[in-house]
mmCIF file of C-alpha atoms in Angstrom:
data_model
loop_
_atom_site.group_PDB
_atom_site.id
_atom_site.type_symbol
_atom_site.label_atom_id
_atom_site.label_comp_id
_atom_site.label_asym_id
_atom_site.label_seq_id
_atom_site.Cartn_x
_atom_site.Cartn_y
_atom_site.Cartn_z
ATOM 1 C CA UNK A 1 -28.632 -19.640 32.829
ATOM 2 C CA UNK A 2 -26.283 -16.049 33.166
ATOM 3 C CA UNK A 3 -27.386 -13.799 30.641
ATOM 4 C CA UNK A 4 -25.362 -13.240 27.810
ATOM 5 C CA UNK A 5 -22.458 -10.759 28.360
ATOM 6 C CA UNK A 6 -23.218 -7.521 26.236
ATOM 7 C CA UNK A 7 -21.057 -6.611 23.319
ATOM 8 C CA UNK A 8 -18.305 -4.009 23.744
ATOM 9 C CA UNK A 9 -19.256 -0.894 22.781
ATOM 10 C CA UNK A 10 -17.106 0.286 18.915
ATOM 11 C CA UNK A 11 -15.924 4.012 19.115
ATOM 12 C CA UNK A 12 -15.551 2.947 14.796
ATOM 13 C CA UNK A 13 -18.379 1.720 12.954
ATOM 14 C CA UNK A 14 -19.091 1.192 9.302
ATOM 15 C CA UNK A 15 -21.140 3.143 7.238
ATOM 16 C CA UNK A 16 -22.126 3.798 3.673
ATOM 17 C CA UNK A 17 -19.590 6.406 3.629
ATOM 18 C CA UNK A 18 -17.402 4.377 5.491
ATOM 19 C CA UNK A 19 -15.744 3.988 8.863
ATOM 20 C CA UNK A 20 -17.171 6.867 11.129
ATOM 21 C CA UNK A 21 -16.259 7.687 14.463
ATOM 22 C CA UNK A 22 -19.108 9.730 16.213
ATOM 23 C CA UNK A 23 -17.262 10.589 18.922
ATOM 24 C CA UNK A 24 -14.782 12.454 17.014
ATOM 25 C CA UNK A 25 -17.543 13.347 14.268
ATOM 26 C CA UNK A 26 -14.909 12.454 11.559
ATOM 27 C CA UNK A 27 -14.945 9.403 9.038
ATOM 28 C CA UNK A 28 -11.265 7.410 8.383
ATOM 29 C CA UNK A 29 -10.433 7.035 4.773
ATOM 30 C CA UNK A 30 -14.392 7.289 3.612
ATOM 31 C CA UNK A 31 -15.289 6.543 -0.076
ATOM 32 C CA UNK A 32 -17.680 9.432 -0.902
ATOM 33 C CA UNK A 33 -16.906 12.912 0.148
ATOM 34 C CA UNK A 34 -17.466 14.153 3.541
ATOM 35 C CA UNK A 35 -16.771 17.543 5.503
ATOM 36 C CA UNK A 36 -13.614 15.654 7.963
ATOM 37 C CA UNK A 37 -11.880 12.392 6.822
ATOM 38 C CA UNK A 38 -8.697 11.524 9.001
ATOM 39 C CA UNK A 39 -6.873 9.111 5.834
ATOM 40 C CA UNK A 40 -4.387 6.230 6.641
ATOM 41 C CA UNK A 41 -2.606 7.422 3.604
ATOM 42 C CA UNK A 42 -2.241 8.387 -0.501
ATOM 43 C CA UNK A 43 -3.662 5.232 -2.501
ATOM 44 C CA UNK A 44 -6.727 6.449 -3.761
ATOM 45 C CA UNK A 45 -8.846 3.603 -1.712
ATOM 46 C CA UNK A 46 -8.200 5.288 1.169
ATOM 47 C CA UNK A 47 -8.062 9.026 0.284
ATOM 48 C CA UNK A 48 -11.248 9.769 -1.526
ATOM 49 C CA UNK A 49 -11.142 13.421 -3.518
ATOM 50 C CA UNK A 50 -13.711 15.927 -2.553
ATOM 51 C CA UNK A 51 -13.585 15.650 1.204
ATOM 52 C CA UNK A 52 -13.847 19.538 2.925
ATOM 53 C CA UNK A 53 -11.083 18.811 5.410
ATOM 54 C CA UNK A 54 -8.621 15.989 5.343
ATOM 55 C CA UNK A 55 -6.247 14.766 8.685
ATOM 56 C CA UNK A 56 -3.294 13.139 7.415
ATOM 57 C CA UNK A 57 0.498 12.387 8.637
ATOM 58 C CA UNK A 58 2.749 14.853 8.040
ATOM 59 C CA UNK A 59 5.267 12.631 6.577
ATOM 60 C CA UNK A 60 2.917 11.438 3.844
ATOM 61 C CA UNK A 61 1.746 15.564 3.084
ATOM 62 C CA UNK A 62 2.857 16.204 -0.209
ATOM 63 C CA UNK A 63 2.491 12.293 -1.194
ATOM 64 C CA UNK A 64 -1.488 13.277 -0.695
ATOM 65 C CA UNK A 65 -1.569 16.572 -2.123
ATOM 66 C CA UNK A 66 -0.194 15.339 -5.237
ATOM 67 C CA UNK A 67 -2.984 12.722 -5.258
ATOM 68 C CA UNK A 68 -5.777 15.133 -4.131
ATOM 69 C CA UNK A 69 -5.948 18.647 -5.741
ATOM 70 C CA UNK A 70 -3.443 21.849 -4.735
ATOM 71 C CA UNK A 71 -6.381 23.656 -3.163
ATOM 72 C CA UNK A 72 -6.950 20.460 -0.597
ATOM 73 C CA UNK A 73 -7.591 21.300 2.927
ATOM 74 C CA UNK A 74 -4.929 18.906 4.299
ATOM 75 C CA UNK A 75 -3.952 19.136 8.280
ATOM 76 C CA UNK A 76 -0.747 17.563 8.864
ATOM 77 C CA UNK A 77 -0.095 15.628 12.355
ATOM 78 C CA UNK A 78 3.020 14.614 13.265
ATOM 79 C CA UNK A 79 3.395 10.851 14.258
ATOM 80 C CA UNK A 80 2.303 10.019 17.884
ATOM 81 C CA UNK A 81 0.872 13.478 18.287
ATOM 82 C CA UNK A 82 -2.464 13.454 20.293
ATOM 83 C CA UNK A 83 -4.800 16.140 18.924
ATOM 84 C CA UNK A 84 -8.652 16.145 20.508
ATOM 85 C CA UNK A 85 -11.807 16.351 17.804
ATOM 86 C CA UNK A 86 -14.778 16.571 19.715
ATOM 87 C CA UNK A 87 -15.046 14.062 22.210
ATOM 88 C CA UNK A 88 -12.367 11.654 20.779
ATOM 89 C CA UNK A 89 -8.118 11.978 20.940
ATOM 90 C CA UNK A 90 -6.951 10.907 17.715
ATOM 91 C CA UNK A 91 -3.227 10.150 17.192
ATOM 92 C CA UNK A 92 -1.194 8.735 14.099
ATOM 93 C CA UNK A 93 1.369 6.163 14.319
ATOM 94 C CA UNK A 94 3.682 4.469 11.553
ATOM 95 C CA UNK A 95 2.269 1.829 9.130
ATOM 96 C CA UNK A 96 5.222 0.967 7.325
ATOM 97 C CA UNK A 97 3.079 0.515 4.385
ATOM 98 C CA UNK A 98 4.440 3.622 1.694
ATOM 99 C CA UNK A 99 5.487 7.120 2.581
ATOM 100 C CA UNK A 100 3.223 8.877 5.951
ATOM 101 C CA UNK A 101 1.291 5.802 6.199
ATOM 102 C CA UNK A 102 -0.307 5.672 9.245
ATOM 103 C CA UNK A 103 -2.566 3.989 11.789
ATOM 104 C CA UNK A 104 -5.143 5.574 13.138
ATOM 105 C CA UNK A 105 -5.469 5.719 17.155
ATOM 106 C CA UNK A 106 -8.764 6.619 18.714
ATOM 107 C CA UNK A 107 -9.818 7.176 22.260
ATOM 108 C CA UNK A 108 -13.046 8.231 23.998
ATOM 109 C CA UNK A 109 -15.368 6.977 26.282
ATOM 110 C CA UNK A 110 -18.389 4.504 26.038
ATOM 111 C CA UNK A 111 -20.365 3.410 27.998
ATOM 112 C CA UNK A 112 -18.702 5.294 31.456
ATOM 113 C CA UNK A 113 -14.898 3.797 30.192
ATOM 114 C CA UNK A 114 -11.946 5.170 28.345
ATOM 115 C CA UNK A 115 -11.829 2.594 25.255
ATOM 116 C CA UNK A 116 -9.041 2.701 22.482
ATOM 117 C CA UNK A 117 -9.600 1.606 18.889
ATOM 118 C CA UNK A 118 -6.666 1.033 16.040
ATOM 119 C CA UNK A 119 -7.249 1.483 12.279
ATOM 120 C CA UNK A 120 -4.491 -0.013 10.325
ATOM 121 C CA UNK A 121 -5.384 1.150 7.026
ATOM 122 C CA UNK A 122 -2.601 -1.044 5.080
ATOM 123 C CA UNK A 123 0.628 -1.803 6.720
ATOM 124 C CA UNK A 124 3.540 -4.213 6.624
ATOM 125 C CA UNK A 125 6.175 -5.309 9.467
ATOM 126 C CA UNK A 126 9.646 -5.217 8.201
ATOM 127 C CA UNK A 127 11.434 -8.302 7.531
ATOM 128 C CA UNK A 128 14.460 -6.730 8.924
ATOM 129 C CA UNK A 129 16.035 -3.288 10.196
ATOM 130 C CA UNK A 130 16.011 -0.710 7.190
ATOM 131 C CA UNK A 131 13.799 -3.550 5.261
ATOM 132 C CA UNK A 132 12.829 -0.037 3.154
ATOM 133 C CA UNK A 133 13.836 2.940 3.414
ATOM 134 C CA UNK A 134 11.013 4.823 1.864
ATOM 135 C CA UNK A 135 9.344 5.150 4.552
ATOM 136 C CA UNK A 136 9.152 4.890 8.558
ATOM 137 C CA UNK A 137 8.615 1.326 9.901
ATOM 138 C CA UNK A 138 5.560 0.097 11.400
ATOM 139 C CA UNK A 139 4.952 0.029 14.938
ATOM 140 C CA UNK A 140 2.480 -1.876 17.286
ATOM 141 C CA UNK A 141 -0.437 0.411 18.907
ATOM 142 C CA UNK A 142 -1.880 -1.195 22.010
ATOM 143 C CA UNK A 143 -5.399 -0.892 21.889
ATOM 144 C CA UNK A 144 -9.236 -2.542 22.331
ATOM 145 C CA UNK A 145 -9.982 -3.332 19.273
ATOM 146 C CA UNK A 146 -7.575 -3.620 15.688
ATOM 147 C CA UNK A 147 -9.308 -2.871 12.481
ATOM 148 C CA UNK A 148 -6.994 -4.638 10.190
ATOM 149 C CA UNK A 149 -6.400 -5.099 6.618
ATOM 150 C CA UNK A 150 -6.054 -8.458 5.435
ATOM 151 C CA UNK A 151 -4.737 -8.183 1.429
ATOM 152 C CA UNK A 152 -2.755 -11.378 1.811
ATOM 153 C CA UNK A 153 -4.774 -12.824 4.458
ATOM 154 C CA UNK A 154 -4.065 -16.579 3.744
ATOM 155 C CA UNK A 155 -1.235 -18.902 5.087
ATOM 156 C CA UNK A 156 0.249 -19.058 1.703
ATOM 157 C CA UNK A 157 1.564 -15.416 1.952
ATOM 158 C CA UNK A 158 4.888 -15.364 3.049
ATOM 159 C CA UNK A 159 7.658 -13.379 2.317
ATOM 160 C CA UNK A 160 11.249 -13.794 1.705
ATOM 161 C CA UNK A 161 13.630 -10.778 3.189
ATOM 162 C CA UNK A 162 14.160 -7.832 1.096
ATOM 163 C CA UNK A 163 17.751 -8.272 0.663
ATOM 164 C CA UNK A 164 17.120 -11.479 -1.328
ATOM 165 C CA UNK A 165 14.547 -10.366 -3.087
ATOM 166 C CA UNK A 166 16.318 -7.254 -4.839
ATOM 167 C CA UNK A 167 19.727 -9.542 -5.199
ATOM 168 C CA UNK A 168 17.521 -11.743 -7.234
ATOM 169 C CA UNK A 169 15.727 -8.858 -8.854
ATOM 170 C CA UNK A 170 19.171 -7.055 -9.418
ATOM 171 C CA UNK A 171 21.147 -10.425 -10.780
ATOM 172 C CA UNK A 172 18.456 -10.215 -13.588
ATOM 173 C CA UNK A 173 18.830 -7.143 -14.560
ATOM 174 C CA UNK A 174 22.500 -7.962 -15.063
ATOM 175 C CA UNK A 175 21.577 -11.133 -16.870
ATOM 176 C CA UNK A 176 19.421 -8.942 -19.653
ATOM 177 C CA UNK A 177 21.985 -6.560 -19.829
ATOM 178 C CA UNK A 178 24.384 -9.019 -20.666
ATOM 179 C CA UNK A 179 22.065 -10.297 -23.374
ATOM 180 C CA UNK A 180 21.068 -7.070 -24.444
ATOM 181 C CA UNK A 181 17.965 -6.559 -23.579
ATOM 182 C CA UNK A 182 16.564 -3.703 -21.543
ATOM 183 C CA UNK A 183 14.836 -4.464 -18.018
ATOM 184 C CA UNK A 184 11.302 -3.644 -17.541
ATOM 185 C CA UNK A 185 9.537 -3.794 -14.364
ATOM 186 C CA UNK A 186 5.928 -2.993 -13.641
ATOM 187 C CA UNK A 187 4.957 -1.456 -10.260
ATOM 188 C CA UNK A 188 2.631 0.777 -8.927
ATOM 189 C CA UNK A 189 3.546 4.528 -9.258
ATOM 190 C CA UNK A 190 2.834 5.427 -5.434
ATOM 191 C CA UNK A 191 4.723 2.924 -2.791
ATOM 192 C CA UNK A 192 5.487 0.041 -4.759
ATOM 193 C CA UNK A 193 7.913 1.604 -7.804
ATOM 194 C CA UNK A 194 9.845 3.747 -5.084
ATOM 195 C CA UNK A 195 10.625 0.717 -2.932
ATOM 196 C CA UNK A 196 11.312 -0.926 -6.092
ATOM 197 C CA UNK A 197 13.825 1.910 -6.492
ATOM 198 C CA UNK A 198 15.237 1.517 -3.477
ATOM 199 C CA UNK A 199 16.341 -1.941 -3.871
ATOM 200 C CA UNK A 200 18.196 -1.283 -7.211
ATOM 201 C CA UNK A 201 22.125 -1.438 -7.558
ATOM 202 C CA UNK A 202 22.387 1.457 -9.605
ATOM 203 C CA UNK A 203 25.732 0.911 -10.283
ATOM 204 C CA UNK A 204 24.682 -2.011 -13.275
ATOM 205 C CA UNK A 205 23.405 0.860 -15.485
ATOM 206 C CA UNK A 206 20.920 3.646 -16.032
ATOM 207 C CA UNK A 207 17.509 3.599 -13.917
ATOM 208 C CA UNK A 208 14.206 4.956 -16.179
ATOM 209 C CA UNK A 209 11.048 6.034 -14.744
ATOM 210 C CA UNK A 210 7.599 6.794 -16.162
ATOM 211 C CA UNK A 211 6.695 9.867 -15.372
ATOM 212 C CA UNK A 212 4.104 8.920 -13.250
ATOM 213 C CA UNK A 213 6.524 7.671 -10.925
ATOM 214 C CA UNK A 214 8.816 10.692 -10.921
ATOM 215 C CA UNK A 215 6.022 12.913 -9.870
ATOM 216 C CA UNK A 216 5.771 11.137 -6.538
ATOM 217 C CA UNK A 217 9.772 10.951 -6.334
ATOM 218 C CA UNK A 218 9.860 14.173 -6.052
ATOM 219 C CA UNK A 219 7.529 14.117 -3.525
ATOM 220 C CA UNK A 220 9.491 11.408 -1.628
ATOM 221 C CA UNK A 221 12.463 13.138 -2.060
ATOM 222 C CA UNK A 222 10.993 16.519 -0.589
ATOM 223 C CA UNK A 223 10.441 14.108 2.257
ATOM 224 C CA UNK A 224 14.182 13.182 3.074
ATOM 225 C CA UNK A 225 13.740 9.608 1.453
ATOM 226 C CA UNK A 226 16.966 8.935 -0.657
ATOM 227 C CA UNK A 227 16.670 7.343 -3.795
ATOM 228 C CA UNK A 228 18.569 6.856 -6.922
ATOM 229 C CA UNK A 229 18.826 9.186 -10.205
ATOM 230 C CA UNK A 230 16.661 8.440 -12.349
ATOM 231 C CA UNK A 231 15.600 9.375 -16.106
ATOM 232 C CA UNK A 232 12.887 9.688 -18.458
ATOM 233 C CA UNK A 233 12.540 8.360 -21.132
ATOM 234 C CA UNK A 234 12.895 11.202 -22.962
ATOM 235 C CA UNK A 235 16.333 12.779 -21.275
ATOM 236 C CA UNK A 236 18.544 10.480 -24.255
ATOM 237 C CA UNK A 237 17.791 9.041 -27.159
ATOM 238 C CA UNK A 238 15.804 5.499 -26.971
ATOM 239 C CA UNK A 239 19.437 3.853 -27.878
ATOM 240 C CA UNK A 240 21.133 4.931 -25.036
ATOM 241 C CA UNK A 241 18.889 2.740 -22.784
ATOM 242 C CA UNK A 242 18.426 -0.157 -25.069
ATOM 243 C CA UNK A 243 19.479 -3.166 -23.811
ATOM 244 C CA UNK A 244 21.021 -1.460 -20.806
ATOM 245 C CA UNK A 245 18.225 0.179 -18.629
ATOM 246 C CA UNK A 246 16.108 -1.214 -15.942
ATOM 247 C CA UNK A 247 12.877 0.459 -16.598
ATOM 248 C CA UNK A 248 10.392 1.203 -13.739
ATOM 249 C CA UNK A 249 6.456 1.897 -14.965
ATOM 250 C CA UNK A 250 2.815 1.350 -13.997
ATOM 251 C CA UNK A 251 1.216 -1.537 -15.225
ATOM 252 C CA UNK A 252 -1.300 0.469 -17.506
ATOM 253 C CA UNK A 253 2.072 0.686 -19.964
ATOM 254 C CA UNK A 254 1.966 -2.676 -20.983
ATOM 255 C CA UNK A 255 1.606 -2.799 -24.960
ATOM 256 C CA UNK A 256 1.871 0.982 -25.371
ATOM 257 C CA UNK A 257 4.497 2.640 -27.857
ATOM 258 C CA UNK A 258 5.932 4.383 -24.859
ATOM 259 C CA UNK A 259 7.483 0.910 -23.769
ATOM 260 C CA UNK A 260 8.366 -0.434 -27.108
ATOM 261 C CA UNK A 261 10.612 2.033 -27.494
ATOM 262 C CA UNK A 262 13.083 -0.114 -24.995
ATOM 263 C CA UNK A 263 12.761 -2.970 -26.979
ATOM 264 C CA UNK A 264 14.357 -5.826 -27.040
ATOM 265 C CA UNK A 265 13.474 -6.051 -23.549
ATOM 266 C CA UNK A 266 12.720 -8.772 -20.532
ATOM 267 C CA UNK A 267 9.414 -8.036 -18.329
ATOM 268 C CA UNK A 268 9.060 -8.714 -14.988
ATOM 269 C CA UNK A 269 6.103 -7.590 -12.350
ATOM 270 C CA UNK A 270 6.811 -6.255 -8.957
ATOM 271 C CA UNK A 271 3.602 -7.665 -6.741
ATOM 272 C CA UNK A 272 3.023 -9.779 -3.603
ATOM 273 C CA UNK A 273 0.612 -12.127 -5.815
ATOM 274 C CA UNK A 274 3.548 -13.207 -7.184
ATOM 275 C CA UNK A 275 3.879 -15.324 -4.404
ATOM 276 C CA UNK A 276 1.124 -17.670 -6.074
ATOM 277 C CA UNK A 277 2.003 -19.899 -8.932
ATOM 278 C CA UNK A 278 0.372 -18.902 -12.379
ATOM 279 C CA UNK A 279 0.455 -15.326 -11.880
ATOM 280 C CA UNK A 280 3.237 -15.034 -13.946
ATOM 281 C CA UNK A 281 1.993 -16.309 -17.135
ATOM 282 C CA UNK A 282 -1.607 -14.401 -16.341
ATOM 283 C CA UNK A 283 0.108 -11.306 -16.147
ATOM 284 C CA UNK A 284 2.362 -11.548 -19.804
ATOM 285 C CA UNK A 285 5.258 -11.500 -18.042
ATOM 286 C CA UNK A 286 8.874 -13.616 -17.900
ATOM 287 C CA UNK A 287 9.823 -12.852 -14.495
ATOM 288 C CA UNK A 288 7.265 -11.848 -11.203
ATOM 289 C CA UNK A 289 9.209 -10.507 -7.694
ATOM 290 C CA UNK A 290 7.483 -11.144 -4.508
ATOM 291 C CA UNK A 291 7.753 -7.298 -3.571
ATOM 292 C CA UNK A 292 4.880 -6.470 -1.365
ATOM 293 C CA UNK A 293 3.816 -3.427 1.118
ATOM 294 C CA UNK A 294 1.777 -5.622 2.912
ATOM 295 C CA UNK A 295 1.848 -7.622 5.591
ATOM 296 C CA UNK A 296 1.964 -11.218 5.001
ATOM 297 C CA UNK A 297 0.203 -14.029 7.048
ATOM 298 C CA UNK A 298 2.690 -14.410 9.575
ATOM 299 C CA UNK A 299 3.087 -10.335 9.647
ATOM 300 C CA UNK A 300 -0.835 -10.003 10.045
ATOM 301 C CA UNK A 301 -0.969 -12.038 13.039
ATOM 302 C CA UNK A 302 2.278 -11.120 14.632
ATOM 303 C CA UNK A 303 0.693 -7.303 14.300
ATOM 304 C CA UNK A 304 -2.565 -7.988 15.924
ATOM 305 C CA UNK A 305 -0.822 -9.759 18.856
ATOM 306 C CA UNK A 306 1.619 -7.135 19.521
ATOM 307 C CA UNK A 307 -1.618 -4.820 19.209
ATOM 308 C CA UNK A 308 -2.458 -6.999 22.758
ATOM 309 C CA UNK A 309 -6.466 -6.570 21.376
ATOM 310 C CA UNK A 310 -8.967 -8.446 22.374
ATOM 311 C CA UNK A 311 -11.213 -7.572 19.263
ATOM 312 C CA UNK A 312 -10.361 -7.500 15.347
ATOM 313 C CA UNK A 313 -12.445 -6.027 12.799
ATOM 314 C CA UNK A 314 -10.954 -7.625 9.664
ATOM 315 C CA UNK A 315 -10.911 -5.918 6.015
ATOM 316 C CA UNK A 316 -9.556 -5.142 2.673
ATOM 317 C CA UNK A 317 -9.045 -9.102 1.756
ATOM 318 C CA UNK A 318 -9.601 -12.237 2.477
ATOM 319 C CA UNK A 319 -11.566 -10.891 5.164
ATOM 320 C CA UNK A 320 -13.482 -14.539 6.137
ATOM 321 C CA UNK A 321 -10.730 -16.357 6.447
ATOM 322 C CA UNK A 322 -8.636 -14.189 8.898
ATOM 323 C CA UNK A 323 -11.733 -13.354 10.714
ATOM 324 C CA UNK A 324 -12.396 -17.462 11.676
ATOM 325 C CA UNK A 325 -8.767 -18.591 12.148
ATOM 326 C CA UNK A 326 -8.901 -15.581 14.735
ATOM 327 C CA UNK A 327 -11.967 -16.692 16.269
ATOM 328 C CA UNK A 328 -10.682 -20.402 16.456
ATOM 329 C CA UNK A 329 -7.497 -18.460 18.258
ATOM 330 C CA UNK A 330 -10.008 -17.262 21.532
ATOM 331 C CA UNK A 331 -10.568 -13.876 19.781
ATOM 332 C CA UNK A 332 -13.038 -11.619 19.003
ATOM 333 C CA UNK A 333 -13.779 -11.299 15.060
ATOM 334 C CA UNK A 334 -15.650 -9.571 12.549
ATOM 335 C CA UNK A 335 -15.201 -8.943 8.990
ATOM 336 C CA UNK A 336 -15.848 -4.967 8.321
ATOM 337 C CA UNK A 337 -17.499 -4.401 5.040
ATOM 338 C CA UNK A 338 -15.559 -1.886 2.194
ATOM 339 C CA UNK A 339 -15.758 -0.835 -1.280
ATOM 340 C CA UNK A 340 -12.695 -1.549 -1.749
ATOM 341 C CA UNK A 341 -10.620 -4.959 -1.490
ATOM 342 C CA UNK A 342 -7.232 -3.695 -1.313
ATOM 343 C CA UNK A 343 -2.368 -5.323 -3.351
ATOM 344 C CA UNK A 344 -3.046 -2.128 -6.069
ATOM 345 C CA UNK A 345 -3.526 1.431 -5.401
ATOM 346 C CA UNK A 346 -6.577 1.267 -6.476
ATOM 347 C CA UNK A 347 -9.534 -0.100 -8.355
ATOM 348 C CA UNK A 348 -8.788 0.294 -12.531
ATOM 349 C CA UNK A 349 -9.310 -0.943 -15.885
ATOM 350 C CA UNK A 350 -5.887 -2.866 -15.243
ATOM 351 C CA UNK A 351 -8.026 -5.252 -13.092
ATOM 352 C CA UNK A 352 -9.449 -7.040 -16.088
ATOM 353 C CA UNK A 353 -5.693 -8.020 -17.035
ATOM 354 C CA UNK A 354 -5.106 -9.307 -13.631
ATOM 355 C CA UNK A 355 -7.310 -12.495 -13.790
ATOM 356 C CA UNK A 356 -9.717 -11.006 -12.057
ATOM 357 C CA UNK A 357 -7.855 -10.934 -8.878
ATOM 358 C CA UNK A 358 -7.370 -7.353 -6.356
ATOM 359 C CA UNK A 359 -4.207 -5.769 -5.444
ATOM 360 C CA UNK A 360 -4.033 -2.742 -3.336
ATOM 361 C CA UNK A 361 -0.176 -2.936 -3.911
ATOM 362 C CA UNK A 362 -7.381 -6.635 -1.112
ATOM 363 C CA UNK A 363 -7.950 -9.918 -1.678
ATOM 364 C CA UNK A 364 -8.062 -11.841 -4.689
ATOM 365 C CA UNK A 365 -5.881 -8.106 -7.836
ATOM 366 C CA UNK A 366 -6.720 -4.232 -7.913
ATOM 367 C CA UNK A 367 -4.326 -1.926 -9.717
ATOM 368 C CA UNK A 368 -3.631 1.924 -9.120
ATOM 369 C CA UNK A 369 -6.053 3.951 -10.693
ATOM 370 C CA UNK A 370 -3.647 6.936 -10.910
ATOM 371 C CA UNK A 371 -1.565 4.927 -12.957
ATOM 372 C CA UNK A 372 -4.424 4.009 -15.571
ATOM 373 C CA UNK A 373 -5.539 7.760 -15.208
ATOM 374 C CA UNK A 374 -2.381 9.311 -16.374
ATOM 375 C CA UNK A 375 -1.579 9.153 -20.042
ATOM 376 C CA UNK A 376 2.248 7.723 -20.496
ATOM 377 C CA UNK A 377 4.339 10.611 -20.673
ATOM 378 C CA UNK A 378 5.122 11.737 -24.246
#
């Protein structure tokens, strides 16, 4: 019998810090604190506080200083910019996923040959040109192996095109108004609420923002990213957006007296597990938009072709389930264990109110720890 063919050596492997590269001597978007972390991007399940040094795009800069500390050691690298650490060129490309997202591109040798590995961190393939505008749009990476995220890893994820999705979303908002009630929609402060943002016709009336997401405006905005004005709640009296704002706040505001103030008012959840029947009425809410930064099935599988890999590491999801319909496809697959399941920025006590489901917005609902961190703004 020919003896069994050897398996290709990883440049990335897991850890209990997570993903190290000992080539390069640096971890990617590690859990616990460590002296170099290259991060993928902001959400707090990637960018862990306490590291020494931190590589990061330098799109996504002042997204992650916000969500660090001011006196972060944060090197910014421009996208597609090759920069050697140790024995290992390390490059960042475009993820698509929120603002300075970015894959991670490794090369070094092993075993006597150059070998290239990809980690995604989260991503999402735009529907169409200028899908959203927040941010700069995914791009394929050709490499060995793809480390990929897989938040909406089942067939059943599929989304519609942006365009419908915020003419729906906006055609409500008229509807309340007309009826006098005042819009609310919940979405994660980082990502998620500014591509929310983007998508509204601000000519139907005033746009208000907690001011958890008006912290990280700014920050897009400082960026180059256009988006509309926005308020507090506090700039007018409560009366002035009655019945006529569309309302844009984290999830951890639900049932607080800094949202009653807008009532009489229609609630609706931005989230890509809106896609599944039931979330609706789990999450208290009248309406649910399929608004994701994730790739769905068919964008998960389109990305690791395009990739042209021959092995996937699979995580962040429903990592079994990509991991075998890959297998059954002639590939190589793995699932690559995490700490974190990644549609929600991160882990919270707003998971409880999610029926028990993860969204790093992975599998099954996590919500963005900043957002339950931050009190509501006076």
């Amino acid at each position: 019998m020919p003896a069994a063919s050897k398996p290709s050596p990883r440049l990335i492997q897991p850890t209990d810090r997570g993903l190290y590269c000992a080539a390069g001597g640096f971890y990617v978007d590690p859990w616990k604190p460590v002296d170099h972390a290259v991060v993928t991007h902001a959400h707090s399940d990637h960018a862990s506080p306490g590291c020494t040094h931190y590589l990061a795009s330098q799109e996504g800069q002042g997204v992650l200083q916000r969500r660090l500390h001011t006196g972060a050691s944060i090197q910014p690298l421009a996208y597609g910019k090759p920069i050697t650490i140790r024995d290992a060129t390390v490059s960042l490309h475009p993820a698509g996923h929120l603002l300075g997202s970015a894959q991670i591109r490794v090369e070094a040798k092993a075993q006597g040959r150059t070998r290239v590995e990809v980690v995604s961190g989260d991503y999402k393939l735009e529907s169409a040109p200028g899908d959203d505008p927040t941010c700069t749009p995914w791009e394929p990476v050709a490499c060995d192996r793809f480390i990929t995220e897989s938040t909406f890893g089942l067939p059943i994820y599929r989304w519609a095109p942006a365009h419908e999705v915020f003419a729906d979303l906006n055609t409500w908002w008229a509807d309340n108004q007309a009826q006098g009630r005042t819009s609310i929609v919940f979405a994660y402060a980082l990502g998620k609420a500014q591509r929310v943002l983007a998508g509204l016709d601000a000519s139907i009336g005033p746009i208000v923002v907690h001011g958890s997401v008006r912290k990280l405006n700014d920050a897009y905005r400082e960026a180059g990213r256009t988006l509309p004005d926005v308020h507090l709640a506090t700039d007018r009296p409560a009366k002035d957006f009655q019945g006529r704002a569309l309302v844009v706040a984290p999830p951890s505001t639900r049932g607080t007296t800094w949202l009653r103030r807008f009532v009489p008012y229609s609630a609706a959840f931005a989230s890509g597990w809106m896609a599944v029947r039931g979330q609706r009425r789990r999450m208290g809410v009248d309406r649910g938009f399929v608004v994701s930064d994730h790739a769905d099935w068919p964008g998960l599988l389109s990305a690791i072709h395009q990739t042209g890999c021959q092995s996937v590491g699979v995580t962040h999801g429903y990592t079994a389930v990509l991991a075998r319909y890959l297998r059954e496809q002639g590939l190589d697959a793995d699932e690559v264990p995490t700490r974190f399941q990644g549609e929600a920025d991160d882990a919270s006590a707003d998971s409880a109110s999610i029926a028990g489901q993860t969204e790093n917005d992975g599998s099954p609902l996590a919500p963005d720890s900043a957002d339950s961190a931050e009190a509501p703004e006076p």
